[in-house]
mmCIF file with all atom_site columns, C-alpha atoms in Angstrom:
data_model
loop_
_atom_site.group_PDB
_atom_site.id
_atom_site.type_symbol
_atom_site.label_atom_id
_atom_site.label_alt_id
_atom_site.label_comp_id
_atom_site.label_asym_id
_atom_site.label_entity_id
_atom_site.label_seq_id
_atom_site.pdbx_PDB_ins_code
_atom_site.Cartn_x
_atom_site.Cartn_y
_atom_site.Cartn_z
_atom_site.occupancy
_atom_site.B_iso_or_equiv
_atom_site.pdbx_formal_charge
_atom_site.auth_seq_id
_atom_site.auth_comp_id
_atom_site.auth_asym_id
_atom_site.auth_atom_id
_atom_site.pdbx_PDB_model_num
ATOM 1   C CA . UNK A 1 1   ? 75.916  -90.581 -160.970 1.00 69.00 ? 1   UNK A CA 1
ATOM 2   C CA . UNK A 1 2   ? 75.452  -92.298 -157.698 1.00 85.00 ? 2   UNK A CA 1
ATOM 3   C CA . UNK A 1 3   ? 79.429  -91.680 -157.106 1.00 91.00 ? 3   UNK A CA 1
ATOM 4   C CA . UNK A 1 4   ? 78.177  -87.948 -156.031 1.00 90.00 ? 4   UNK A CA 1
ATOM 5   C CA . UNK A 1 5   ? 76.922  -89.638 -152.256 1.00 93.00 ? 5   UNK A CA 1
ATOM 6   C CA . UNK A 1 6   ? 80.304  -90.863 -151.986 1.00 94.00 ? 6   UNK A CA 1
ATOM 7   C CA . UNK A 1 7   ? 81.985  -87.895 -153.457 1.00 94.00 ? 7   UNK A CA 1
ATOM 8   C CA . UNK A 1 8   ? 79.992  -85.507 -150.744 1.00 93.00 ? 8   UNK A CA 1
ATOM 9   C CA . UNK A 1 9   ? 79.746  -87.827 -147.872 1.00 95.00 ? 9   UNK A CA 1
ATOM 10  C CA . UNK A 1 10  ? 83.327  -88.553 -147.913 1.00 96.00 ? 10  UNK A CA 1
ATOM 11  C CA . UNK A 1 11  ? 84.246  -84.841 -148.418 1.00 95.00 ? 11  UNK A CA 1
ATOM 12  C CA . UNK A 1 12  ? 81.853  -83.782 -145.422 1.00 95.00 ? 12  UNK A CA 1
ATOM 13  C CA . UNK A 1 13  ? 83.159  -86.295 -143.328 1.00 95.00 ? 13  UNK A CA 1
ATOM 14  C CA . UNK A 1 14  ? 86.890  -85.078 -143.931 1.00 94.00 ? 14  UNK A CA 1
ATOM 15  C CA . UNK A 1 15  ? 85.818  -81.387 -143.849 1.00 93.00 ? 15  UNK A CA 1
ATOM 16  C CA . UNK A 1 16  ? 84.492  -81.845 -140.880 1.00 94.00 ? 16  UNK A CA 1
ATOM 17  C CA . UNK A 1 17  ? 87.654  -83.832 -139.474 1.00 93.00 ? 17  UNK A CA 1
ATOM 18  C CA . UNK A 1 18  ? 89.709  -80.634 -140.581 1.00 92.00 ? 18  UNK A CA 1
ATOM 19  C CA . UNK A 1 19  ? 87.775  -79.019 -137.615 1.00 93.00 ? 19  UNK A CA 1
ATOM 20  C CA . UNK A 1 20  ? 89.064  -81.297 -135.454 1.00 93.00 ? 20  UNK A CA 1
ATOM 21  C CA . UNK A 1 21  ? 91.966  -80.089 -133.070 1.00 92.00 ? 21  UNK A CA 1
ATOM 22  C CA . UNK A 1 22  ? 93.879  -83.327 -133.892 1.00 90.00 ? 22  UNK A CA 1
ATOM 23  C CA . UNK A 1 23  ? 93.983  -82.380 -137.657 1.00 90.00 ? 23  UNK A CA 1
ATOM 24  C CA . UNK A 1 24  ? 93.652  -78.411 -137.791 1.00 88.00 ? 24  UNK A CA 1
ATOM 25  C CA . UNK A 1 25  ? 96.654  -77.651 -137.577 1.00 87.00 ? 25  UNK A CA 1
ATOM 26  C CA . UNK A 1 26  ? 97.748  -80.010 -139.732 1.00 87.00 ? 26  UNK A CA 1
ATOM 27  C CA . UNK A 1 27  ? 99.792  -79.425 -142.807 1.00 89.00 ? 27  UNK A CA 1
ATOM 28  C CA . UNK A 1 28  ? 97.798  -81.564 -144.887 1.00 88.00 ? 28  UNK A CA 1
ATOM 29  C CA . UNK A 1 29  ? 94.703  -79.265 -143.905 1.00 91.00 ? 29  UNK A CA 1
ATOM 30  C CA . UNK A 1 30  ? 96.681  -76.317 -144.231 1.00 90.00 ? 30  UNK A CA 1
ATOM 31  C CA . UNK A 1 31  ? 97.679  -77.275 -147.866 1.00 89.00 ? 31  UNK A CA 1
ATOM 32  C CA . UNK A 1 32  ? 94.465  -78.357 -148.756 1.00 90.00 ? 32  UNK A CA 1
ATOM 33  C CA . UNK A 1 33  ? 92.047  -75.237 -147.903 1.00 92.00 ? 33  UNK A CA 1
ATOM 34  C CA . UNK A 1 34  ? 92.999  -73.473 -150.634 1.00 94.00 ? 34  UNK A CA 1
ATOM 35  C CA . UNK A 1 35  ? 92.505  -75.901 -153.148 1.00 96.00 ? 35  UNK A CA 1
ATOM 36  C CA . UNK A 1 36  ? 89.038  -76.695 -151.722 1.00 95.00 ? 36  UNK A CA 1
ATOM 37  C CA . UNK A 1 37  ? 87.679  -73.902 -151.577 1.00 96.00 ? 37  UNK A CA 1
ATOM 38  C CA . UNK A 1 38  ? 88.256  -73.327 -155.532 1.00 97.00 ? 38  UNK A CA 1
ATOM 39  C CA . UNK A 1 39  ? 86.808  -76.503 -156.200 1.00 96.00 ? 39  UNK A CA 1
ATOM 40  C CA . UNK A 1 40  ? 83.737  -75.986 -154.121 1.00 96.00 ? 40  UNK A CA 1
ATOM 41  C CA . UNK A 1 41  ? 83.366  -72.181 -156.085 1.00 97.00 ? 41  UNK A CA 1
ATOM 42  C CA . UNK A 1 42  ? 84.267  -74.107 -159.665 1.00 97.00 ? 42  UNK A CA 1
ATOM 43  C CA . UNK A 1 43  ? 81.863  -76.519 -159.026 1.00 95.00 ? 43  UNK A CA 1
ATOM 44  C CA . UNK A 1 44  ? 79.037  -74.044 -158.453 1.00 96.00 ? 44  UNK A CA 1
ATOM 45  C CA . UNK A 1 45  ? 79.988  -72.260 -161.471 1.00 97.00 ? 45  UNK A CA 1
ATOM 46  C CA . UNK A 1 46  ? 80.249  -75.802 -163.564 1.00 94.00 ? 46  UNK A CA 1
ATOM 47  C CA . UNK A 1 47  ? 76.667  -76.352 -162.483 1.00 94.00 ? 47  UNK A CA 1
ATOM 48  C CA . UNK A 1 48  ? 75.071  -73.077 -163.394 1.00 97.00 ? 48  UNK A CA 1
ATOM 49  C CA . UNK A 1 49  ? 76.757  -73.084 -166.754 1.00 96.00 ? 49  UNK A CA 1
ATOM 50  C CA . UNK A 1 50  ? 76.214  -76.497 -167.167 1.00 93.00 ? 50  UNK A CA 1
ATOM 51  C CA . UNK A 1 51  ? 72.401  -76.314 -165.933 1.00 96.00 ? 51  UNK A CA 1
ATOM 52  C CA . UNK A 1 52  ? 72.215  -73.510 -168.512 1.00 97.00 ? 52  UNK A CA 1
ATOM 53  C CA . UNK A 1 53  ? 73.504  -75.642 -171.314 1.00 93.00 ? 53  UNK A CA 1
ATOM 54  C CA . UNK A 1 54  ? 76.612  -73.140 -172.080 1.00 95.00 ? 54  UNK A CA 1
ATOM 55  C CA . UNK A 1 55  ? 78.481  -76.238 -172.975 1.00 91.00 ? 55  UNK A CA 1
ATOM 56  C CA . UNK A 1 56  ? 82.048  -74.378 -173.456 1.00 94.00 ? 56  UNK A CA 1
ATOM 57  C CA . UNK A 1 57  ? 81.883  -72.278 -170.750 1.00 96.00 ? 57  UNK A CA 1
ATOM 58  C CA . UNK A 1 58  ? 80.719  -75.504 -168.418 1.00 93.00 ? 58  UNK A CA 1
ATOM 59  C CA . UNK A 1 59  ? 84.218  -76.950 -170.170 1.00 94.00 ? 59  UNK A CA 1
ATOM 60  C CA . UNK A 1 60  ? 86.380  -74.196 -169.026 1.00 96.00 ? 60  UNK A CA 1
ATOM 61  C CA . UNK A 1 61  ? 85.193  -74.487 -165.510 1.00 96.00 ? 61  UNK A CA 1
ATOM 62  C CA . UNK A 1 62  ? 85.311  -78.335 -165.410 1.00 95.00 ? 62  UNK A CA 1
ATOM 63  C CA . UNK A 1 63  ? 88.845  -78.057 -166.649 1.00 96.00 ? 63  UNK A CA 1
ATOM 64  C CA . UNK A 1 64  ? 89.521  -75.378 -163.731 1.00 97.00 ? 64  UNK A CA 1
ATOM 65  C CA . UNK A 1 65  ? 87.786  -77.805 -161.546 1.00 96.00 ? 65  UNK A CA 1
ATOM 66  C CA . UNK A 1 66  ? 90.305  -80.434 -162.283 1.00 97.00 ? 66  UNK A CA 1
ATOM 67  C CA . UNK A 1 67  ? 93.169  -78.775 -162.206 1.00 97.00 ? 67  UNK A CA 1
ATOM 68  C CA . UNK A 1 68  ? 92.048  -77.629 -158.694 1.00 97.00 ? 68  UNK A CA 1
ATOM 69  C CA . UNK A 1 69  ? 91.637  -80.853 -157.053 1.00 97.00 ? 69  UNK A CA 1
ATOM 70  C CA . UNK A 1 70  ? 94.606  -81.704 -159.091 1.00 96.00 ? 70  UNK A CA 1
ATOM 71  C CA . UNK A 1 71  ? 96.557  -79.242 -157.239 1.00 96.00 ? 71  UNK A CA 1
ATOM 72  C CA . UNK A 1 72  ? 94.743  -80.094 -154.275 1.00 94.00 ? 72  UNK A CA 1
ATOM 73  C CA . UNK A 1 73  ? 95.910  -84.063 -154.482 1.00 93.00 ? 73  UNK A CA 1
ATOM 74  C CA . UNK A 1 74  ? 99.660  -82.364 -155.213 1.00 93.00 ? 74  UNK A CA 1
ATOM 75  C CA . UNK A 1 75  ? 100.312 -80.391 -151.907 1.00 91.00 ? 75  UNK A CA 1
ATOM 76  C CA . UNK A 1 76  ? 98.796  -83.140 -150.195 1.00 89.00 ? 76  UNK A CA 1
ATOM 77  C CA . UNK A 1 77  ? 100.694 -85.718 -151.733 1.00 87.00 ? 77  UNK A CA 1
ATOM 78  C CA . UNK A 1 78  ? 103.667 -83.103 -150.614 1.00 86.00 ? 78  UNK A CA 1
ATOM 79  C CA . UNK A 1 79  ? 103.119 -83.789 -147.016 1.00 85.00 ? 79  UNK A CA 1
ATOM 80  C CA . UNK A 1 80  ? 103.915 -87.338 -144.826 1.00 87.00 ? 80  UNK A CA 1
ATOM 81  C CA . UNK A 1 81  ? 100.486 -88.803 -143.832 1.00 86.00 ? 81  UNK A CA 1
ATOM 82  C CA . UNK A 1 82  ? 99.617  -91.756 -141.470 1.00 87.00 ? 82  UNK A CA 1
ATOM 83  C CA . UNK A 1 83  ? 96.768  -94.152 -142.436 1.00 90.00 ? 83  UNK A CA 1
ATOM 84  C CA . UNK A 1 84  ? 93.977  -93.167 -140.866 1.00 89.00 ? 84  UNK A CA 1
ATOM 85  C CA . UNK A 1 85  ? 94.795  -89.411 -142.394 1.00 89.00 ? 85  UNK A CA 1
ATOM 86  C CA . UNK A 1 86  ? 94.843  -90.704 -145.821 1.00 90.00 ? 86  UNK A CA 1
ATOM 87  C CA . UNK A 1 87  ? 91.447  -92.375 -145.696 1.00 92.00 ? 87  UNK A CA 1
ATOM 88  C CA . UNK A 1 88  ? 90.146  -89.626 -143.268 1.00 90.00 ? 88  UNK A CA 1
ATOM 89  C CA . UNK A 1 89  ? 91.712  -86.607 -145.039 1.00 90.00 ? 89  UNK A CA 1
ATOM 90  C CA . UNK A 1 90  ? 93.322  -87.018 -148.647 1.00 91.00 ? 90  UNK A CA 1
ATOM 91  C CA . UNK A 1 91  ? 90.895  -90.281 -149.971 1.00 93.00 ? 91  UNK A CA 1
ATOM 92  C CA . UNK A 1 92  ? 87.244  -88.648 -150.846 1.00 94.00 ? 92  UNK A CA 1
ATOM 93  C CA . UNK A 1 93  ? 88.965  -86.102 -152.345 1.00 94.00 ? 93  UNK A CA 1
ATOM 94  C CA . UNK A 1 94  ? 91.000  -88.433 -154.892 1.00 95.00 ? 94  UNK A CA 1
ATOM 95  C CA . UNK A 1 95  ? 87.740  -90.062 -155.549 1.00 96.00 ? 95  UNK A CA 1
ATOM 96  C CA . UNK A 1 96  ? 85.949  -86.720 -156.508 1.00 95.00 ? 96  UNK A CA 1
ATOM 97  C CA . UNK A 1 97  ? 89.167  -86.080 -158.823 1.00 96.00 ? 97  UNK A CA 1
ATOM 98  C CA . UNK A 1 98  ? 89.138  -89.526 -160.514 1.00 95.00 ? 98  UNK A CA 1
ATOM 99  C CA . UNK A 1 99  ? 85.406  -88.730 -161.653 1.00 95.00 ? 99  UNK A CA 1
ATOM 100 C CA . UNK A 1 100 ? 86.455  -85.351 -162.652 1.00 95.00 ? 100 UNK A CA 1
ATOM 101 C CA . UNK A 1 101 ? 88.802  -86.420 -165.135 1.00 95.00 ? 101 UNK A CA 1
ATOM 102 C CA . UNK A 1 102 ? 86.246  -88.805 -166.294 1.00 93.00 ? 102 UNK A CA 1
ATOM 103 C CA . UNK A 1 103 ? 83.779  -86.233 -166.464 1.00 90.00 ? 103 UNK A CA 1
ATOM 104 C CA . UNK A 1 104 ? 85.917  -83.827 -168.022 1.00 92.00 ? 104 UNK A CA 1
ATOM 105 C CA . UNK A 1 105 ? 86.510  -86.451 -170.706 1.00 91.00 ? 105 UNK A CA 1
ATOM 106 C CA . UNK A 1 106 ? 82.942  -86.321 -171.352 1.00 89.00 ? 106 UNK A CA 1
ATOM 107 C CA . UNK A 1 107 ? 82.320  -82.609 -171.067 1.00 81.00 ? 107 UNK A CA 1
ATOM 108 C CA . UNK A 1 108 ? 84.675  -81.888 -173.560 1.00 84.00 ? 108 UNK A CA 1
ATOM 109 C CA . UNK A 1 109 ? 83.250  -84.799 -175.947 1.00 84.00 ? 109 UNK A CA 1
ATOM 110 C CA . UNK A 1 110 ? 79.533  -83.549 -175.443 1.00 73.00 ? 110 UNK A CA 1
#
C-alpha cells in the first residue's frame, strides 16, 4: 500500500501545476477537472463504506472510481501533450488508475 505516497504526491504535484498559468488554461487541465473531482468525491465515499465494512456498497463506488479516472485518462489521452506535460500532468494519474483496477479486482473478490 506504499503506492498511495506516489499516488498522492504525484497527484499534488500535478494539481498544483494545473494552477500554474503555463498549464491553466490548458486543454488537458480543462478536460481533466471534471474527472478529478469525481474521483477525489468517489474516493471519500470508497473509504467510508469501505472503513465501515459495507463491502458492496465500497464495490459500487470503487467501480465508479475507476470508471472516473478511466474517463479521466480518455479526454486526456484526447488532447496532444508534450513530455514534460505527460509526466507533469497525465502520469500520477495513470498510476492511481492502474492500482484501481487492481484494487477493484480485489474489492470485488473480497
Amino acid at each position: 500500500f506504499s503506492i498511495w505516497g506516489l499516488i498522492f504526491v504525484g497527484e499534488a504535484i500535478a494539481v498544483f501545476a494545473w494552477m500554474l498559468p503555463r498549464y491553466r488554461a490548458s486543454p488537458t487541465v480543462r478536460a481533466s477537472v471534471p474527472w478529478w473531482l469525481a474521483v477525489c468525491a468517489l474516493q471519500i465515499c470508497w473509504t467510508l463504506a469501505f472503513a465501515q465494512e459495507v463491502i458492496w456498497l465500497s464495490v459500487v463506488f470503487m467501480l465508479a472510481l475507476l470508471a472516473s479516472l478511466a474517463g479521466m485518462a480518455l479526454s486526456m489521452d484526447s488532447v496532444s501533450i508534450s513530455a514534460d506535460e505527460y509526466w507533469l500532468l497525465r502520469a500520477p494519474f495513470a498510476v492511481h488508475l492502474g492500482w484501481i483496477l487492481c484494487a477493484s479486482a480485489v474489492n470485488v473478490n473480497v
